[in-house]
Coordinates of C-alpha atoms in Angstrom, one line a residue:
M893 CA -0.8 0.1 -0.3
K894 CA 2.4 2.1 0.9
N895 CA 3.8 2.3 -2.9
N896 CA 1.0 3.3 -4.2
L897 CA 0.5 7.0 -5.1
G898 CA -2.0 10.0 -6.8
I899 CA -2.4 11.9 -9.4
Y900 CA -3.9 15.2 -8.8
I901 CA -4.9 17.7 -12.8
H902 CA -5.9 21.0 -12.1
V903 CA -7.7 22.1 -15.2
P904 CA -8.4 25.9 -14.9
F905 CA -10.5 26.4 -17.8
C906 CA -14.0 27.8 -16.9
A907 CA -17.5 29.6 -18.9
A908 CA -18.0 31.7 -16.0
K909 CA -17.3 32.4 -12.9
C910 CA -18.6 30.9 -9.9
A911 CA -19.5 34.0 -7.7
Y912 CA -18.5 32.1 -4.3
C913 CA -16.2 30.5 -6.2
D914 CA -12.8 30.9 -4.5
F915 CA -10.0 28.5 -6.4
Y916 CA -7.9 29.2 -8.9
S917 CA -10.1 29.1 -12.9
V918 CA -10.0 31.8 -16.3
A919 CA -13.7 32.5 -17.7
G920 CA -13.7 31.8 -21.3
Q921 CA -10.7 31.4 -23.2
P922 CA -11.6 27.9 -24.7
Q923 CA -8.3 28.8 -27.6
H924 CA -5.5 27.7 -24.2
R925 CA -6.9 24.3 -23.6
D926 CA -5.0 22.9 -26.3
A927 CA -1.3 24.1 -25.6
Y928 CA -2.6 23.7 -21.8
V929 CA -2.6 19.7 -23.1
R930 CA 0.8 19.4 -24.1
R931 CA 2.1 20.8 -20.7
L932 CA 1.1 18.5 -19.2
L933 CA 2.0 16.2 -21.0
E934 CA 5.4 17.7 -20.7
Q935 CA 5.1 17.8 -17.3
L936 CA 3.2 14.0 -17.0
V937 CA 7.4 12.7 -18.9
Q938 CA 9.0 14.8 -16.1
A939 CA 8.2 13.8 -14.2
A940 CA 7.8 10.1 -14.9
P941 CA 11.3 9.2 -13.5
D942 CA 11.1 9.7 -10.1
C943 CA 7.4 7.2 -9.6
T944 CA 9.3 4.6 -10.9
G945 CA 8.9 1.7 -8.5
Y946 CA 5.0 3.5 -7.9
T947 CA 1.2 2.4 -8.5
I948 CA -1.2 4.9 -9.5
D949 CA -3.9 3.6 -7.8
T950 CA -6.0 7.4 -8.5
I951 CA -6.5 10.7 -11.2
Y952 CA -8.5 13.4 -10.0
F953 CA -9.2 16.1 -12.8
G954 CA -10.6 19.1 -10.5
G955 CA -10.8 22.0 -11.8
G956 CA -11.5 25.1 -12.8
T957 CA -14.4 22.7 -15.1
P958 CA -12.1 19.3 -16.6
S959 CA -15.1 18.9 -19.0
L960 CA -14.4 22.0 -20.8
L961 CA -12.5 20.0 -22.0
G962 CA -13.8 17.4 -24.0
G963 CA -13.1 14.1 -24.2
A964 CA -10.6 13.6 -26.0
R965 CA -8.0 15.6 -24.0
I966 CA -9.0 12.8 -22.0
A967 CA -8.3 11.1 -23.1
R968 CA -4.7 12.3 -24.8
T969 CA -3.8 12.4 -21.3
L970 CA -4.2 8.9 -20.1
D971 CA -3.3 7.3 -22.6
E972 CA 0.2 9.5 -22.1
L973 CA -0.1 8.2 -18.1
R974 CA -0.5 4.8 -19.0
R975 CA 3.0 4.6 -21.0
R976 CA 4.8 6.7 -18.3
Y977 CA 3.4 5.0 -15.5
A978 CA 1.9 2.4 -13.4
I979 CA -1.8 2.8 -13.6
A980 CA -3.2 0.6 -10.9
P981 CA -5.8 -2.4 -13.2
D982 CA -8.8 -0.8 -10.3
A983 CA -7.4 2.8 -10.9
E984 CA -9.7 5.1 -9.2
I985 CA -9.8 7.7 -12.4
T986 CA -13.0 11.0 -11.5
V987 CA -13.1 13.9 -13.7
E988 CA -15.5 16.4 -12.1
A989 CA -17.9 17.8 -14.7
N990 CA -20.4 20.7 -15.0
P991 CA -23.8 19.8 -16.1
D992 CA -23.4 22.4 -19.4
S993 CA -20.2 21.3 -20.9
M994 CA -21.1 17.8 -20.4
T995 CA -21.3 16.1 -23.5
D996 CA -22.7 13.8 -25.5
E997 CA -18.4 13.7 -27.4
F998 CA -16.9 14.0 -23.6
L999 CA -19.6 11.6 -22.1
S1000 CA -18.9 8.8 -24.9
V1001 CA -15.0 9.6 -24.9
S1002 CA -13.8 9.6 -21.6
R1003 CA -15.6 6.3 -20.9
E1004 CA -14.3 4.7 -23.8
A1005 CA -10.3 6.1 -21.9
G1006 CA -10.7 4.5 -18.9
V1007 CA -12.9 7.6 -16.1
N1008 CA -14.9 5.1 -14.7
R1009 CA -16.3 7.7 -12.1
L1010 CA -18.1 11.6 -12.6
S1011 CA -18.2 14.9 -10.2
M1012 CA -21.3 16.0 -11.6
G1013 CA -21.8 19.7 -10.2
I1014 CA -25.5 20.3 -9.6
Q1015 CA -25.8 22.1 -5.9
S1016 CA -29.1 23.1 -6.0
A1017 CA -32.1 22.1 -7.3
H1018 CA -34.0 24.5 -7.5
D1019 CA -33.1 27.7 -10.8
N1020 CA -33.4 30.2 -8.9
E1021 CA -30.6 29.4 -6.5
L1022 CA -28.2 27.9 -8.9
R1023 CA -28.1 32.3 -10.9
A1024 CA -27.8 33.6 -7.3
L1025 CA -25.5 31.7 -7.1
G1026 CA -23.6 32.8 -11.0
R1027 CA -24.7 29.0 -12.1
I1028 CA -24.5 28.5 -15.5
H1029 CA -26.8 25.0 -15.7
T1030 CA -30.8 24.9 -14.9
F1031 CA -31.8 21.0 -12.9
A1032 CA -33.7 20.3 -16.3
Q1033 CA -30.3 19.9 -17.5
A1034 CA -28.1 18.4 -14.6
Q1035 CA -31.3 15.5 -14.5
D1036 CA -30.9 15.4 -18.1
A1037 CA -26.8 14.8 -18.2
F1038 CA -27.0 12.2 -15.7
S1039 CA -29.5 10.5 -17.3
R1040 CA -26.3 11.0 -20.7
A1041 CA -23.5 9.9 -18.3
R1042 CA -25.8 6.7 -17.4
R1043 CA -27.0 6.5 -20.4
A1044 CA -23.1 6.5 -21.8
G1045 CA -21.5 3.5 -19.0
F1046 CA -20.9 5.7 -15.6
A1047 CA -21.7 3.3 -13.0
N1048 CA -20.1 5.1 -10.4
L1049 CA -21.8 9.1 -10.5
S1050 CA -21.4 11.7 -7.4
V1051 CA -22.8 14.6 -6.8
D1052 CA -22.4 18.7 -5.0
L1053 CA -25.2 20.2 -3.3
M1054 CA -24.3 23.2 -1.5
Y1055 CA -26.2 24.6 1.7
A1056 CA -26.6 27.1 3.7
L1057 CA -27.7 29.4 0.3
P1058 CA -28.3 33.4 1.1
G1059 CA -32.3 32.7 1.7
Q1060 CA -31.9 29.8 1.6
T1061 CA -35.6 27.6 4.2
I1062 CA -35.4 23.9 5.5
A1063 CA -37.7 23.5 3.3
Q1064 CA -36.4 24.3 -0.1
L1065 CA -33.1 22.2 1.0
E1066 CA -35.3 19.5 1.4
Q1067 CA -36.5 19.1 -1.7
S1068 CA -33.0 19.8 -3.0
I1069 CA -31.8 16.6 -1.3
D1070 CA -35.1 14.2 -2.6
A1071 CA -35.0 15.8 -5.5
L1072 CA -30.9 14.8 -6.3
L1073 CA -31.7 11.7 -4.5
A1074 CA -33.7 10.5 -7.0
L1075 CA -31.4 10.2 -9.6
N1076 CA -30.1 7.8 -7.6
P1077 CA -25.9 9.0 -7.4
E1078 CA -23.9 7.2 -5.6
H1079 CA -22.0 9.8 -3.8
L1080 CA -22.8 12.9 -2.7
S1081 CA -20.9 15.2 -1.7
C1082 CA -22.9 18.2 0.6
Y1083 CA -21.3 21.6 0.7
G1084 CA -21.8 24.3 3.2
L1085 CA -21.4 27.6 1.4
T1086 CA -18.7 29.6 2.4
V1087 CA -18.6 34.0 1.8
E1088 CA -15.1 34.6 1.0
P1089 CA -14.8 38.3 1.3
H1090 CA -13.0 39.1 -2.2
T1091 CA -15.3 36.6 -4.6
P1092 CA -18.4 39.0 -6.2
L1093 CA -20.8 37.2 -3.8
G1094 CA -18.7 38.1 -0.8
R1095 CA -18.6 41.3 -2.2
R1096 CA -22.7 42.2 -2.4
N1097 CA -22.1 41.0 1.6
P1098 CA -25.5 38.5 1.2
V1099 CA -27.9 37.1 4.3
L1100 CA -27.2 34.0 5.4
P1101 CA -29.0 31.3 7.1
D1102 CA -28.3 32.3 11.2
E1103 CA -26.1 29.2 13.0
D1104 CA -29.1 27.2 14.3
T1105 CA -30.5 26.8 10.6
Q1106 CA -27.7 26.1 9.6
A1107 CA -27.0 23.3 11.9
D1108 CA -30.4 21.8 11.0
M1109 CA -29.7 21.9 7.9
Y1110 CA -26.4 20.0 8.9
L1111 CA -28.2 17.9 10.6
L1112 CA -31.4 17.5 8.3
L1113 CA -29.1 16.4 5.5
C1114 CA -27.3 13.5 8.1
E1115 CA -30.5 12.2 8.6
K1116 CA -32.1 12.3 4.9
M1117 CA -28.6 9.9 3.6
A1118 CA -29.3 7.7 5.7
Q1119 CA -32.2 7.1 5.2
A1120 CA -30.8 6.9 2.0
G1121 CA -28.8 4.2 3.3
F1122 CA -26.2 6.9 2.7
E1123 CA -22.7 5.5 5.1
H1124 CA -22.1 9.4 6.2
Y1125 CA -17.8 8.4 5.9
E1126 CA -16.4 12.6 6.1
I1127 CA -17.6 15.5 7.5
S1128 CA -19.0 17.1 4.0
N1129 CA -19.2 12.9 2.2
F1130 CA -21.8 10.1 1.5
A1131 CA -21.5 7.1 -0.2
R1132 CA -23.5 4.5 -1.1
G1133 CA -21.6 2.0 0.6
R1134 CA -17.3 2.1 1.0
R1135 CA -17.1 1.2 -2.4
F1136 CA -18.1 4.6 -3.3
R1137 CA -15.7 6.4 -1.7
S1138 CA -14.0 9.0 -2.9
R1139 CA -10.4 6.9 -2.6
H1140 CA -8.6 9.5 -4.6
N1141 CA -10.0 12.7 -1.9
S1142 CA -10.2 9.9 1.3
R1143 CA -5.7 9.9 0.6
Y1144 CA -5.9 13.9 1.4
W1145 CA -7.8 12.7 4.7
A1146 CA -5.5 9.3 5.6
Q1147 CA -1.7 11.7 4.6
S1148 CA -0.8 9.7 1.6
P1149 CA 1.2 10.9 -1.3
Y1150 CA -0.2 11.9 -4.3
L1151 CA 1.3 14.7 -7.5
G1152 CA 0.3 17.5 -8.4
F1153 CA 0.1 19.3 -12.5
G1154 CA -1.5 22.7 -13.4
P1155 CA -1.8 25.5 -11.5
S1156 CA -2.4 25.4 -8.4
A1157 CA -2.6 22.2 -7.9
H1158 CA -0.3 20.7 -4.8
A1159 CA 1.4 18.3 -4.1
D1160 CA 2.4 16.3 -1.4
F1161 CA 5.3 13.6 -1.8
G1162 CA 8.7 12.2 -0.8
G1163 CA 7.9 13.7 2.6
Q1164 CA 8.1 16.8 0.5
R1165 CA 4.9 19.4 -0.1
M1166 CA 4.8 21.5 -2.6
E1167 CA 2.5 24.3 -4.8
W1168 CA 2.3 25.8 -8.5
P1169 CA 1.7 29.2 -8.2
R1170 CA -2.0 29.8 -9.4
D1171 CA -0.6 32.4 -12.5
L1172 CA -2.0 29.9 -16.2
G1173 CA 0.0 32.5 -19.0
A1174 CA 3.5 31.8 -16.8
W1175 CA 2.9 28.2 -16.2
L1176 CA 2.0 28.0 -20.2
A1177 CA 5.5 29.9 -21.1
G1178 CA 7.2 26.7 -18.8
T1179 CA 8.2 29.6 -16.2
A1180 CA 6.5 28.6 -13.8
R1181 CA 7.9 26.6 -10.9
P1182 CA 6.9 25.1 -8.2
V1183 CA 7.1 26.7 -5.6
I1184 CA 8.8 24.0 -2.0
E1185 CA 6.6 24.5 1.1
D1186 CA 8.9 24.8 4.5
D1187 CA 7.0 21.6 5.7
H1188 CA 6.5 23.1 9.7
I1189 CA 3.0 21.0 9.5
D1190 CA 3.4 18.0 13.1
R1191 CA 2.6 15.3 10.8
A1192 CA 1.6 13.5 14.3
L1193 CA -0.9 16.4 14.6
E1194 CA -2.1 17.0 11.8
Y1195 CA -3.3 13.0 11.7
I1196 CA -5.3 13.2 14.3
M1197 CA -7.0 17.3 13.0
L1198 CA -7.8 14.8 9.5
S1199 CA -8.9 11.3 10.8
L1200 CA -11.1 13.3 13.1
R1201 CA -12.6 15.0 9.9
T1202 CA -13.9 10.9 9.4
S1203 CA -15.7 7.7 9.9
D1204 CA -13.0 5.9 10.6
G1205 CA -12.6 8.5 13.3
W1206 CA -8.9 8.7 14.8
D1207 CA -7.0 5.2 15.8
A1208 CA -5.0 5.6 18.7
A1209 CA -3.2 2.8 18.9
Y1210 CA -2.5 4.1 15.1
Y1211 CA -0.7 6.7 15.9
R1212 CA 1.3 5.8 18.9
A1213 CA 2.9 2.7 16.4
A1214 CA 3.4 5.8 13.4
F1215 CA 4.7 8.9 15.9
G1216 CA 6.2 6.6 18.5
R1217 CA 3.6 9.2 21.0
D1218 CA 1.9 8.5 23.4
P1219 CA -1.7 8.9 22.8
T1220 CA -2.5 8.9 26.3
P1221 CA -3.7 12.4 26.6
I1222 CA -5.9 12.3 24.0
E1223 CA -8.0 9.7 25.0
Q1224 CA -8.7 10.9 28.2
A1225 CA -9.5 13.6 26.4
L1226 CA -11.2 12.9 23.8
S1227 CA -12.9 10.7 26.7
A1228 CA -14.2 13.6 28.8
L1229 CA -16.5 15.1 25.6
P1230 CA -20.1 14.4 25.4
S1231 CA -21.4 10.3 24.0
T1232 CA -23.4 12.0 21.8
H1233 CA -20.9 13.8 19.8
I1234 CA -18.0 10.7 20.3
S1235 CA -18.0 7.6 20.1
H1236 CA -15.1 5.1 20.2
T1237 CA -14.5 1.0 19.7
G1238 CA -11.2 -0.3 20.3
S1239 CA -8.6 1.7 20.6
C1240 CA -10.5 4.0 16.9
W1241 CA -12.7 7.1 17.7
H1242 CA -15.1 8.5 15.9
L1243 CA -17.4 11.9 16.0
T1244 CA -21.5 11.4 15.5
D1245 CA -23.5 13.2 13.1
A1246 CA -23.9 15.7 15.7
G1247 CA -19.9 15.9 16.4
F1248 CA -19.4 16.9 13.5
L1249 CA -21.7 19.9 13.9
I1250 CA -18.9 21.4 16.5
S1251 CA -16.6 19.3 14.6
N1252 CA -13.5 22.2 15.3
P1253 CA -13.8 22.5 19.0
I1254 CA -13.1 19.8 19.0
I1255 CA -10.3 19.2 17.4
L1256 CA -8.8 21.8 18.5
T1257 CA -9.9 20.1 22.5
A1258 CA -7.6 16.7 21.1
L1259 CA -4.3 18.6 19.5
D1260 CA -3.9 21.3 22.9
A1261 CA -3.9 17.1 24.9
A1262 CA -1.6 16.0 22.3
E1263 CA 0.0 19.8 22.3
T1264 CA 0.7 20.4 25.9
H1265 CA 1.9 16.8 26.8

């Protein structure tokens, strides 16, 4: 397992910039897409010798809107990856896609090329909410795109849902949850809206539901997903059984190594972290250089923070074995918390849904215990 490696590819193109988006992307610019792929392939070739002895078990095209590349460019990228890297036969290969760019060409060609998972940015079943977010698709388009993805052979479809939107009521959220569940996806990622001040939405200073309403929304979401048979395996993520968990995103939470390609992409490989600059022009010109991060992060403390966000939880035995540290102070701190918020089985401690809701102070409690002792 230690010789498995993930690859993240950041595709910075979007048809339009969403009002809330803080990820690096550029609107339009179709004239740069072929040049982007050429530069990407050059980087993949350059990095390949460092990956001898590793098996690639997850590939993730994120963005931006990777589906805008179309199926042929994604297929070309995957062909180069197979030539240069050892790709596991059962590798999870995900492409993020928006309904408005999920053409039949994209669906059929990418599926034929080996893409076996799509992550669809649907966000809401209400067109007025989609417009307020700056999304350029309607829910009817999302339903149609989902159906066409099924017909193209995709058996692992994830959909995104946002909640705590400006003016949103609990009833409206419940309608969106029901509408997305009616699609019968294998996975849902559900995020509360975070308004970043420098985004167009942030400059409007919208009124969001109050904290109590947001908490009720989250708990309603957890309840509805459990009733539908989904496993709540990470604070914001639900899967229809373990085999439909996002294997690529899970590697981040498990501190597993991955490479990153494309402007703004991150990597954690060979004990070193790095980030590519958020600059498409410099990246295309070959003048961008990855910024090597001074890794002052204490990985034992990071493990506490990441593991408590997942249903697998924090494992005291693993903590001792992997980091050589005494888990007792952390266990004592966690055991003092109410059973409504945390439970444990053997050496593993898990937050409940109510615990996930207030995860930040719980995680800080655990971190304080680790650092104090």
